[in-house]
Structures are given as structure tokens and as C-alpha cells.
CSV table of C-alpha atoms in Angstrom, one decimal:
chain,number,residue,atom,x,y,z
A,21,MET,CA,26.6,2.0,-10.9
A,22,LYS,CA,27.4,4.0,-7.8
A,23,THR,CA,30.3,1.7,-7.0
A,24,TRP,CA,31.7,2.2,-10.6
A,25,VAL,CA,31.4,6.0,-10.2
A,26,GLY,CA,33.3,5.8,-7.0
A,27,CYS,CA,36.1,3.9,-8.6
A,28,ILE,CA,36.3,6.6,-11.2
A,29,VAL,CA,36.7,9.3,-8.5
A,30,LEU,CA,39.5,7.2,-7.0
A,31,VAL,CA,41.3,6.7,-10.2
A,32,LEU,CA,41.1,10.5,-11.0
A,33,LEU,CA,42.5,11.3,-7.5
A,34,TRP,CA,45.3,8.7,-8.0
A,35,VAL,CA,46.2,10.3,-11.5
A,36,HIS,CA,46.2,13.8,-10.0
A,37,PHE,CA,48.6,12.9,-7.2
A,38,ALA,CA,50.5,10.0,-8.8
A,39,GLN,CA,53.6,12.0,-9.5
A,40,ALA,CA,54.1,13.0,-5.9
A,41,ASP,CA,55.1,10.7,-3.1
A,42,LYS,CA,54.3,13.4,-0.6
A,43,VAL,CA,52.3,16.6,-1.0
A,44,TYR,CA,52.2,19.6,1.3
A,45,PHE,CA,49.3,22.1,0.7
A,46,VAL,CA,50.0,25.7,1.8
A,47,GLY,CA,47.5,28.6,2.6
A,48,GLY,CA,44.2,29.0,1.0
A,49,ASP,CA,41.1,27.5,2.7
A,50,LYS,CA,42.1,25.3,5.6
A,51,GLU,CA,39.2,22.9,5.5
A,52,ALA,CA,39.6,22.4,1.7
A,53,GLY,CA,43.3,22.1,2.1
A,54,GLU,CA,43.0,19.4,4.7
A,55,GLN,CA,40.5,17.5,2.6
A,56,MET,CA,42.8,17.5,-0.3
A,57,ALA,CA,45.7,16.5,1.8
A,58,ALA,CA,43.8,13.5,3.2
A,59,SER,CA,43.0,12.4,-0.4
A,60,ALA,CA,46.7,12.6,-1.2
A,61,ASP,CA,48.1,11.2,2.1
A,62,GLY,CA,49.6,14.7,2.5
A,63,GLN,CA,49.4,17.6,4.9
A,64,TRP,CA,48.0,21.1,5.0
A,65,VAL,CA,50.1,23.8,6.7
A,66,LYS,CA,49.3,27.5,7.0
A,67,GLY,CA,52.6,29.0,5.7
A,68,LEU,CA,55.6,28.4,3.5
A,69,SER,CA,58.2,28.2,6.3
A,70,LYS,CA,56.6,25.1,7.9
A,71,ALA,CA,56.1,23.6,4.4
A,72,PHE,CA,59.8,24.0,3.7
A,73,ALA,CA,60.8,22.5,7.0
A,74,ARG,CA,58.4,19.5,6.6
A,75,ALA,CA,59.5,18.8,3.0
A,76,ALA,CA,63.2,18.9,4.0
A,77,ASP,CA,62.5,16.4,6.8
A,78,THR,CA,60.7,14.1,4.5
A,79,LEU,CA,63.6,14.3,1.9
A,80,ALA,CA,66.1,13.6,4.6
A,81,THR,CA,64.5,10.1,5.1
A,82,GLY,CA,66.4,9.2,2.0
A,83,GLY,CA,65.7,7.2,-1.2
A,84,GLU,CA,64.2,8.2,-4.5
A,85,MET,CA,61.1,10.3,-4.0
A,86,ASN,CA,59.1,13.2,-5.4
A,87,VAL,CA,57.9,15.8,-2.8
A,88,GLU,CA,55.6,18.6,-3.8
A,89,ILE,CA,54.6,21.9,-2.1
A,90,ARG,CA,51.4,23.3,-3.5
A,91,VAL,CA,50.7,26.9,-2.6
A,92,ALA,CA,47.4,28.7,-2.8
A,93,GLY,CA,47.3,32.3,-4.3
A,94,GLY,CA,48.0,35.1,-2.0
A,95,ASP,CA,50.9,37.0,-0.4
A,96,TYR,CA,53.6,35.3,1.4
A,97,ASP,CA,56.0,37.5,3.4
A,98,GLY,CA,58.9,35.4,4.7
A,99,ASP,CA,59.8,33.5,7.9
A,100,LEU,CA,57.4,35.0,10.6
A,101,GLY,CA,56.9,38.1,8.3
A,102,SER,CA,60.6,38.8,8.1
A,103,GLY,CA,60.6,39.6,4.3
A,104,GLY,CA,62.7,36.5,3.3
A,105,TYR,CA,62.8,32.7,3.7
A,106,THR,CA,65.7,30.5,4.8
A,107,ILE,CA,65.3,27.2,3.0
A,108,PRO,CA,66.3,24.3,5.3
A,109,ARG,CA,69.2,22.1,4.2
A,110,LEU,CA,67.9,19.7,1.5
A,111,ASN,CA,69.7,16.4,1.7
A,112,ASN,CA,68.7,13.8,-0.9
A,113,PRO,CA,70.5,13.5,-4.2
A,114,GLU,CA,68.0,11.1,-5.6
A,115,SER,CA,64.9,13.2,-5.1
A,116,THR,CA,62.8,15.9,-6.7
A,117,LEU,CA,61.4,18.9,-4.8
A,118,THR,CA,58.7,20.9,-6.7
A,119,ILE,CA,57.3,24.1,-5.3
A,120,LYS,CA,54.0,25.0,-7.3
A,121,GLY,CA,52.0,28.1,-6.9
A,122,GLY,CA,48.9,29.7,-8.3
A,123,TYR,CA,46.2,27.3,-6.8
A,124,LEU,CA,42.8,28.4,-6.1
A,125,GLU,CA,41.8,28.6,-2.4
A,126,ASP,CA,40.3,25.1,-2.5
A,127,PHE,CA,43.3,23.6,-4.5
A,128,SER,CA,40.9,22.4,-7.2
A,129,SER,CA,42.9,23.9,-10.0
A,130,ARG,CA,45.7,26.3,-10.6
A,131,ASP,CA,46.5,29.3,-12.8
A,132,PRO,CA,49.6,31.2,-11.5
A,133,PHE,CA,49.2,34.1,-13.9
A,134,LYS,CA,45.5,34.7,-12.9
A,135,TYR,CA,45.8,33.6,-9.1
A,136,PRO,CA,49.4,34.6,-8.3
A,137,THR,CA,51.2,33.2,-5.3
A,138,GLN,CA,53.2,36.2,-4.5
A,139,ILE,CA,56.5,36.2,-2.5
A,140,VAL,CA,56.7,39.7,-1.1
A,141,THR,CA,58.9,41.5,1.2
A,142,ASP,CA,59.3,44.7,3.3
A,143,ALA,CA,61.6,47.7,3.8
A,144,GLY,CA,63.6,45.8,6.4
A,145,ARG,CA,64.8,42.9,4.2
A,146,SER,CA,68.3,42.0,5.1
A,147,GLN,CA,68.7,38.8,3.0
A,148,PRO,CA,67.7,37.2,-0.3
A,149,LEU,CA,64.1,36.4,-0.7
A,150,TRP,CA,65.1,32.7,-0.6
A,151,GLN,CA,68.4,32.0,1.2
A,152,PHE,CA,69.3,28.3,0.8
A,153,THR,CA,71.2,26.5,3.5
A,154,LYS,CA,74.9,25.6,2.6
A,155,ASN,CA,75.7,22.1,1.5
A,156,SER,CA,72.2,21.3,0.2
A,157,VAL,CA,72.0,18.5,-2.3
A,158,ILE,CA,69.0,17.4,-4.2
A,159,GLY,CA,68.4,15.6,-7.5
A,160,SER,CA,66.0,18.1,-8.9
A,161,LEU,CA,64.5,21.5,-7.8
A,162,VAL,CA,61.5,23.0,-9.7
A,163,VAL,CA,60.0,26.3,-8.8
A,164,ASP,CA,56.7,26.5,-10.7
A,165,GLY,CA,54.1,29.4,-10.8
A,166,LEU,CA,55.4,31.9,-8.1
A,167,LEU,CA,55.6,35.6,-8.4
A,168,PHE,CA,58.6,37.2,-6.7
A,169,ASP,CA,58.2,40.9,-6.1
A,170,CYS,CA,60.7,43.1,-4.2
A,171,VAL,CA,58.9,46.5,-4.5
A,172,GLY,CA,58.4,46.3,-0.7
A,173,SER,CA,62.2,46.6,0.0
A,174,ASN,CA,62.8,49.3,-2.6
A,175,ALA,CA,63.1,53.1,-2.1
A,176,TYR,CA,61.8,55.4,-4.8
A,177,ASP,CA,62.1,59.2,-5.4
A,178,ALA,CA,58.7,60.6,-6.1
A,179,LYS,CA,60.2,63.7,-7.8
A,180,THR,CA,62.0,61.8,-10.5
A,181,ASN,CA,59.9,58.7,-10.5
A,182,SER,CA,62.9,56.6,-10.1
A,183,LEU,CA,64.4,53.8,-8.1
A,184,LEU,CA,66.9,54.9,-5.5
A,185,LYS,CA,69.7,52.4,-4.9
A,186,ARG,CA,70.4,54.1,-1.6
A,187,GLY,CA,67.7,53.0,0.7
A,188,SER,CA,66.8,49.9,-1.3
A,189,SER,CA,67.7,46.3,-0.4
A,190,THR,CA,70.1,45.1,-3.0
A,191,HIS,CA,70.3,41.5,-1.9
A,192,THR,CA,69.5,39.1,-4.8
A,193,PHE,CA,66.2,37.3,-4.9
A,194,PHE,CA,68.0,33.9,-4.5
A,195,ASP,CA,71.2,32.8,-2.9
A,196,PHE,CA,71.8,29.1,-3.8
A,197,GLU,CA,74.8,28.8,-1.5
A,198,MET,CA,76.4,26.3,-4.0
A,199,LEU,CA,73.3,24.1,-4.0
A,200,GLU,CA,74.2,20.8,-5.7
A,201,THR,CA,71.6,19.5,-8.2
A,202,ASN,CA,71.1,17.8,-11.5
A,203,TYR,CA,68.2,20.1,-12.5
A,204,LEU,CA,67.2,23.5,-11.5
A,205,GLY,CA,64.1,24.8,-13.1
A,206,PHE,CA,61.9,28.0,-12.9
A,207,HIS,CA,58.7,27.4,-14.7
A,208,ASN,CA,55.8,29.8,-15.2
A,209,CYS,CA,57.3,32.3,-12.7
A,210,ILE,CA,57.3,36.1,-12.6
A,211,PHE,CA,60.1,38.2,-11.2
A,212,MET,CA,59.5,42.0,-10.6
A,213,ASN,CA,61.2,45.2,-9.3
A,214,SER,CA,64.5,44.0,-8.3
A,215,ALA,CA,66.9,46.8,-7.2
A,216,HIS,CA,69.8,44.6,-8.1
A,217,ARG,CA,70.2,41.3,-9.9
A,218,VAL,CA,67.4,38.8,-9.6
A,219,MET,CA,69.8,35.9,-9.5
A,220,GLU,CA,73.0,34.3,-10.6
A,221,THR,CA,72.4,30.5,-11.2
A,222,LEU,CA,75.4,29.5,-9.1
A,223,ILE,CA,74.6,25.9,-8.5
A,224,ARG,CA,77.0,22.9,-8.4
A,225,ALA,CA,76.3,20.4,-11.1
A,226,GLN,CA,75.6,16.9,-9.8
A,227,SER,CA,76.6,15.3,-13.1
A,228,ASP,CA,77.8,16.2,-16.6
A,229,ASP,CA,74.1,16.0,-17.6
A,230,ALA,CA,73.0,18.7,-15.2
A,231,GLU,CA,70.7,21.4,-16.6
A,232,ILE,CA,69.3,24.7,-15.6
A,233,ARG,CA,66.0,25.7,-17.4
A,234,PHE,CA,63.8,28.9,-17.3
A,235,TYR,CA,60.6,28.2,-19.1
A,236,ASN,CA,57.5,30.3,-19.7
A,237,SER,CA,58.5,32.9,-17.1
A,238,ILE,CA,58.6,36.7,-17.0
A,239,PHE,CA,61.2,39.2,-15.8
A,240,VAL,CA,59.7,42.7,-15.7
A,241,ASN,CA,61.1,46.0,-14.4
A,242,CYS,CA,64.2,44.5,-12.9
A,243,ILE,CA,67.8,45.8,-12.6
A,244,ILE,CA,70.1,43.4,-14.6
A,245,PRO,CA,67.8,40.5,-14.0
A,246,LEU,CA,69.7,37.3,-14.9
A,247,LYS,CA,73.3,35.9,-15.1
A,248,LEU,CA,73.7,32.5,-16.6
A,249,ASP,CA,76.6,31.0,-14.8
A,250,THR,CA,77.3,28.1,-12.4
A,251,ALA,CA,79.7,27.3,-9.6
A,252,ARG,CA,82.8,25.5,-10.6
A,253,PHE,CA,82.7,21.9,-9.2
A,254,ARG,CA,83.5,18.3,-10.2
A,255,HIS,CA,81.1,18.6,-13.2
A,256,LYS,CA,80.2,21.1,-15.9
A,257,PRO,CA,76.4,21.4,-16.6
A,258,GLN,CA,75.5,20.2,-20.0
A,259,GLN,CA,73.0,23.1,-20.7
A,260,ILE,CA,71.5,26.2,-19.4
A,261,ALA,CA,68.3,27.0,-21.4
A,262,VAL,CA,66.0,30.0,-21.5
A,263,ASP,CA,62.8,29.1,-23.4
A,264,HIS,CA,59.6,31.0,-24.1
A,265,CYS,CA,60.5,33.7,-21.5
A,266,SER,CA,59.6,37.4,-21.6
A,267,PHE,CA,62.1,40.1,-20.6
A,268,LEU,CA,60.1,43.3,-20.3
A,269,ILE,CA,61.3,46.8,-19.6
A,270,ASN,CA,64.3,45.7,-17.5
A,271,TRP,CA,67.2,48.1,-16.6
A,272,ALA,CA,70.9,48.5,-16.8
A,273,PHE,CA,72.9,48.6,-13.5
A,274,ASN,CA,73.2,52.4,-14.0
A,275,PRO,CA,71.5,54.7,-16.5
A,276,ASP,CA,74.8,55.2,-18.2
A,277,PRO,CA,75.8,53.8,-21.6
A,278,ASP,CA,79.2,52.8,-20.2
A,279,THR,CA,77.8,50.9,-17.2
A,280,GLY,CA,79.4,47.5,-16.6
A,281,VAL,CA,76.2,45.4,-16.8
A,282,PRO,CA,73.5,47.0,-19.1
A,283,ALA,CA,71.5,44.0,-20.5
A,284,ALA,CA,68.7,41.8,-19.3
A,285,ILE,CA,70.7,38.5,-19.5
A,286,GLU,CA,74.4,38.1,-18.9
A,287,ILE,CA,76.2,35.1,-20.4
A,288,GLY,CA,78.8,33.5,-18.2
A,289,PRO,CA,82.2,32.2,-19.2
A,290,ALA,CA,83.0,28.9,-20.9
A,291,ASP,CA,83.1,27.0,-17.6
A,292,ALA,CA,79.4,28.0,-16.9
A,293,ALA,CA,78.0,25.1,-19.1
A,294,THR,CA,78.7,23.2,-22.2
A,295,GLU,CA,76.0,25.1,-24.1
A,296,ILE,CA,73.5,27.9,-23.5
A,297,VAL,CA,70.4,27.9,-25.5
A,298,ILE,CA,68.2,31.0,-25.7
A,299,THR,CA,65.0,30.2,-27.8
A,300,ASN,CA,61.4,31.5,-28.4
A,301,ASN,CA,61.9,34.5,-26.0
A,302,LEU,CA,60.6,38.0,-26.1
A,303,PHE,CA,63.1,40.8,-25.3
A,304,TYR,CA,60.9,44.0,-25.2
A,305,SER,CA,62.1,47.5,-24.3
A,306,ASN,CA,65.0,46.4,-22.1
A,307,PHE,CA,66.6,49.8,-21.5
A,308,GLY,CA,70.3,48.8,-21.8
A,309,GLY,CA,70.1,45.8,-24.2
A,310,ALA,CA,68.9,42.2,-24.4
A,311,ILE,CA,71.9,39.9,-24.0
A,312,LEU,CA,75.4,40.7,-22.7
A,313,ALA,CA,78.2,38.4,-23.9
A,314,LEU,CA,81.6,40.0,-23.1
A,315,ASN,CA,83.7,36.9,-22.1
A,316,LEU,CA,86.4,36.0,-24.6
A,317,LYS,CA,85.5,32.3,-24.2
A,318,MET,CA,81.9,31.4,-23.7
A,319,PRO,CA,79.8,28.2,-23.8
A,320,GLY,CA,78.5,27.3,-27.3
A,321,LEU,CA,75.5,29.6,-27.9
A,322,THR,CA,72.2,28.8,-29.7
A,323,ILE,CA,70.0,31.9,-30.1
A,324,ASN,CA,67.1,30.9,-32.2
A,325,ASN,CA,63.5,32.2,-32.8
A,326,ASN,CA,63.6,35.1,-30.4
A,327,ASN,CA,61.8,38.5,-30.7
A,328,PHE,CA,64.2,41.5,-30.0
A,329,ILE,CA,62.3,44.8,-30.1
A,330,GLY,CA,63.2,48.2,-28.7
A,331,ASN,CA,66.3,47.3,-26.5
A,332,GLY,CA,68.8,50.1,-27.6
A,333,LEU,CA,67.5,53.3,-26.0
A,334,LEU,CA,70.4,53.6,-23.5
A,335,HIS,CA,72.8,53.4,-26.3
A,336,GLY,CA,71.0,56.0,-28.4
A,337,LEU,CA,69.8,53.3,-30.9
A,338,PRO,CA,66.1,53.7,-31.6
A,339,GLU,CA,65.8,51.0,-34.3
A,340,PRO,CA,63.5,48.0,-33.5
A,341,GLY,CA,66.2,45.3,-33.6
A,342,ALA,CA,69.0,47.4,-32.0
A,343,ALA,CA,71.1,46.0,-29.0
A,344,ALA,CA,69.9,42.5,-29.3
A,345,MET,CA,73.4,41.6,-28.0
A,346,ILE,CA,76.3,43.5,-26.5
A,347,VAL,CA,79.7,42.0,-27.3
A,348,THR,CA,83.4,42.8,-27.2
A,349,ALA,CA,84.6,44.2,-30.4
A,350,GLY,CA,87.5,46.7,-31.1
A,351,GLY,CA,88.4,46.8,-27.5
A,352,ARG,CA,85.1,48.1,-26.4
A,353,LYS,CA,81.5,47.1,-25.6
A,354,GLN,CA,79.6,46.9,-28.9
A,355,PRO,CA,75.8,46.7,-29.3
A,356,ILE,CA,74.8,44.7,-32.3
A,357,ASP,CA,71.4,44.3,-34.0
A,358,VAL,CA,69.3,41.2,-34.5
A,359,ASP,CA,70.7,40.5,-37.9
A,360,THR,CA,74.4,40.5,-36.7
A,361,ILE,CA,74.0,37.9,-34.0
A,362,GLU,CA,75.1,35.0,-36.3
A,363,GLU,CA,78.4,36.7,-37.0
A,364,ILE,CA,79.5,36.2,-33.4
A,365,ALA,CA,82.2,33.4,-33.2
A,366,ALA,CA,80.7,31.7,-30.1
A,367,VAL,CA,77.2,31.6,-31.6
A,368,ASN,CA,76.7,28.1,-33.1
A,369,GLU,CA,73.3,28.9,-34.5
A,370,ALA,CA,71.1,32.1,-34.8
A,371,GLU,CA,68.0,31.3,-36.8
A,372,GLY,CA,64.5,32.9,-37.0
A,373,ASN,CA,65.2,35.9,-34.8
A,374,VAL,CA,62.8,38.8,-35.5
A,375,SER,CA,61.8,42.3,-34.4
A,376,ILE,CA,57.9,42.4,-34.1
A,377,ALA,CA,56.1,44.8,-31.7
A,378,PRO,CA,54.2,42.6,-29.2
A,379,GLY,CA,51.5,45.1,-28.3
A,380,ILE,CA,51.9,44.7,-24.6
A,381,PRO,CA,50.4,47.6,-22.6
A,382,LEU,CA,53.7,48.5,-20.8
A,383,THR,CA,55.4,51.9,-20.9
A,384,LEU,CA,59.1,52.7,-20.5
A,385,GLY,CA,58.6,56.4,-19.7
A,386,GLU,CA,60.8,59.3,-20.8
A,387,VAL,CA,64.0,58.0,-19.2
A,388,GLN,CA,66.7,60.5,-18.5
A,389,ALA,CA,70.1,58.8,-18.8
A,390,VAL,CA,73.6,60.1,-18.0
A,391,ASP,CA,77.0,59.9,-19.4
A,392,ALA,CA,79.5,59.2,-16.6
A,393,SER,CA,82.4,60.5,-18.9
A,394,LYS,CA,81.0,64.0,-18.8
A,395,VAL,CA,80.3,64.1,-14.9
A,396,ARG,CA,82.9,66.4,-13.3
A,397,VAL,CA,84.6,65.2,-10.1
A,398,GLU,CA,83.7,67.2,-7.0
A,399,GLU,CA,86.7,68.9,-5.4
A,400,ASP,CA,86.1,68.4,-1.8
A,401,TRP,CA,87.7,66.8,1.3
A,402,GLU,CA,85.9,63.5,0.7
A,403,ASN,CA,87.4,63.0,-2.7
A,404,GLU,CA,90.9,64.0,-1.3
A,405,VAL,CA,90.6,61.1,1.1
A,406,ARG,CA,89.3,58.8,-1.7
A,407,ARG,CA,92.3,59.7,-3.8
A,408,LEU,CA,94.7,58.7,-0.9
A,409,LEU,CA,92.8,55.4,-0.5
A,410,GLY,CA,92.8,54.7,-4.2
A,411,ILE,CA,89.0,54.3,-4.5
A,412,ASP,CA,86.5,55.8,-7.0
A,413,LEU,CA,85.9,59.5,-6.7
A,414,GLN,CA,82.5,61.1,-6.3
A,415,GLY,CA,81.0,63.1,-9.2
A,416,GLY,CA,78.6,66.0,-9.0
A,417,THR,CA,74.9,65.7,-8.7
A,418,VAL,CA,73.3,64.0,-11.7
A,419,VAL,CA,69.6,64.3,-12.5
A,420,ILE,CA,67.9,61.2,-13.7
A,421,LYS,CA,64.3,60.6,-14.5
A,422,ASP,CA,61.9,57.6,-14.9
A,423,PHE,CA,64.6,55.0,-14.1
A,424,ALA,CA,63.1,51.7,-12.9
A,425,PRO,CA,60.0,53.1,-11.4
A,426,LYS,CA,57.8,50.7,-9.5
A,427,LYS,CA,55.4,48.5,-11.5
A,428,VAL,CA,52.4,46.5,-10.3
A,429,TYR,CA,51.3,43.1,-11.6
A,430,ASP,CA,47.7,43.1,-12.7
A,431,PRO,CA,46.4,39.5,-12.9
A,432,ASN,CA,43.4,40.8,-15.0
A,433,ASN,CA,45.8,42.2,-17.5
A,434,PRO,CA,49.0,40.1,-17.6
A,435,PRO,CA,51.8,41.2,-19.9
A,436,PHE,CA,51.5,38.7,-22.7
A,437,ALA,CA,51.9,39.6,-26.4
A,438,VAL,CA,48.5,40.4,-28.1
A,439,ARG,CA,49.5,40.7,-31.7
A,440,LYS,CA,48.9,37.5,-33.6
A,441,GLU,CA,52.3,37.5,-35.3
A,442,ALA,CA,54.1,38.1,-32.0
A,443,LYS,CA,52.3,35.6,-29.7
A,444,ARG,CA,54.6,32.8,-30.4
A,445,TYR,CA,57.4,34.6,-28.6
A,446,GLY,CA,57.9,34.8,-24.9
A,447,ALA,CA,55.6,33.6,-22.0
A,448,SER,CA,52.1,32.7,-22.7
A,449,PRO,CA,49.2,31.3,-20.5
A,450,GLY,CA,48.7,28.6,-23.2
A,451,LEU,CA,52.1,27.1,-22.2
A,452,LEU,CA,51.1,26.3,-18.6
A,453,LYS,CA,51.9,22.7,-17.8
């Protein structure tokens, strides 16, 4: 009987690690991590920098393989505490690299929403949170269950309770440096407090079947979080998909209705991908709008079963389904409501979109916006020089209030929909894979 039980344990361990050829365990309890690593023929390391380096070395040996980095919950603050990571060159077009966070200290289980693995930074950040090395090539890259928070490199004005662009690091969260891959996935992740865009998905497609996918992830309190685009290369990706994600109280580039990039998602041009699919998402109280689609030629769009609620405040539109999309019409940017999406020529399908309050305990505040057209130009020597140089003139002082103030993630009260009829939209702990 004892022998049989031992066999069961071995089988369970084999099943648990069967999908990975090499596993690196990061952080948490060293003794428990080393025991788990021994069971999986892997290795425990203290920090992410070393895990990235070891994984890159393993991948460089060549051949088809699946390498995993499993990261315990806690704060991770960049290479030697620098506030950002440089990812070594990845060089294996046949392989998969998966970075999975949210593990308990002993690595016995994971729940990234309850035990977050937080990529944090500091006021001196001078690069993206993750800077990929040029000419990296990998078959598949999956980032699963990490929380990226840039509040440490932001500056805030206590008097107006607002983000200050001046003094904040405006580097993106990710710079892919034309990473070549057939699959880029962000699953079960959280992105918070960006002072500029979280990312543009500028990867090179390895084949015409390449895909970029955001799944069960949350973007909260970010400036213009996501642009869906790719780098022009030999192949055009088949699909960019955003599925079961939550976009919560994100912000326009500036608190001005005429700002160039107001919405939470920006759709790239026709060369970005064959199709872009936006399904089962929650767009809640995004100050400048939900989806921006201004290109005259765009990928084929599918926008199905999304919940758009309260996204029109910057445009003076308080109706629940307002500013679901912002498009070009009549020579100007035109916010349209949820019921008008299917009228857009590039939209192949728009079914099942709704406006249902989710009951998430987040507040937008009493935001004070501005109208740039009414700001008077200052008549001073600096603007005289600017006129001579042909650059934008400076306007007078403008008071804003409650624009992108800092937010803190609370794992005991994560921002998921609580109303029964709204739970099917956006991220959910029940969707963890």
C-alpha cells in the first residue's frame, strides 16, 4: 500500500510539471522553493533578474522546449533595485517562455489576484519596467498573473489630487524592441498607475498565424493604457484579441475633450493584424472613452458581448452607454454610444453589447477637465522664441482636479463585478487557468 501511495505522489508531481521542460522558482521561501525545484528538475533563485538570465541561457541551447518562471507573491523592484528589468536576448523560435506569478511562498498553489506578484518601481526609473533586448526571437511568450504598478515613479500634486506629468517617468511599462514571436499573451495580469501608455504591442509576427491575446486582465487608473498595433515585418498577425478584461477608471492623455488619445484602447491601422476581436470585456468609468478607432483603414473588428458603462464624462456625456467608441465622422472625432457600434464600416460584428453598472467599489472623483480651445496664449519672451521655432505655444495656467490620482490594489477587495447580471463581463477570479 505504501508503494502504491508513493506512485500516486510521483504521478501527481509529473502531471503538475509535465508541461514544462525546465522550471525556475523565484522568491518565496528558499527551502520550499528548492524542494519544489528538486522535484521538477528545476532551480530556485532569489530574484527575477537571475531567473530571466537562466531562462534565456536554457532557451539558447535550441530545440523545441517549454521553460517556465514561477514567481512567489511579493514585490520585485528591477535589476538590483533599479526600478526596471532588462530582459536578456531570447533566441529560440521553437520554444515557449511562460512567466507565472501569484504563487504562495511554498509554491504549493497560486492565486495572482489574492497573492499578487508585484512589479514595482521607484522615482528614479529611467527605462520601461521590462526592456526587451533587440533581435529577440521566441515561439511563444506568456506573462501570466503579474501585477505591474508604476506609482513609485509618478509625481502627484497633493493640492489638486492629480498626477503630474512633469516629474513622472513616462516610459511605457514594456518595450518589446521588435520581439519576433508567434504568440504574445498577457493572462490574469493587472496594470496600474501608468503616467503614459502601458504598452503598444509592437512585436514582429513570426508567421501569418501569429496572435496577441489579453485575457482575464485588469487595466486600472492608467493614462491611455493600450494600443493594439504591431511592427511591420514579413508577416501580418492573424489576430489581436482582448477577452474578459476589465478597463477601470483609465484616463485620456490630457483632461481635454480635444486631446489626441482619449480612450482606454486604441485600434491600430489595417496593417496591425488581419482582425481585432474585443469580446466579453468591461469598460467602466474610463474618463475619455472606451475604444478609439480613428484610422480610415482598420483591421476587421469584432466587438461582441462587452459592457460599456460611464465612459463619456470627458465629452460631457453622462449617459451610461456613451463614448463606447470614438471614431472619425464629419471630419472630427465623434463619440458614439453602445448602440451605434454596429454602424461603423470596419466593424464586422457587434452583438450583445450592454450597459450594466458592475457595482465595483471604485470612485472617479470630481474631475475638473479643461478645454484647450479656450486657453489663452501667454504673451512672454518664451512664446516669442517658440513662434520663431515653429513649435507649440504655452498657454496660461489651467487648474485641474482629481486627474489620475494614485490608486492602491487591495487583494482583499479586488475590483471584480459584484452584481449578478454584470459578472459575466470583464476579469474574474473564476477564469483563472
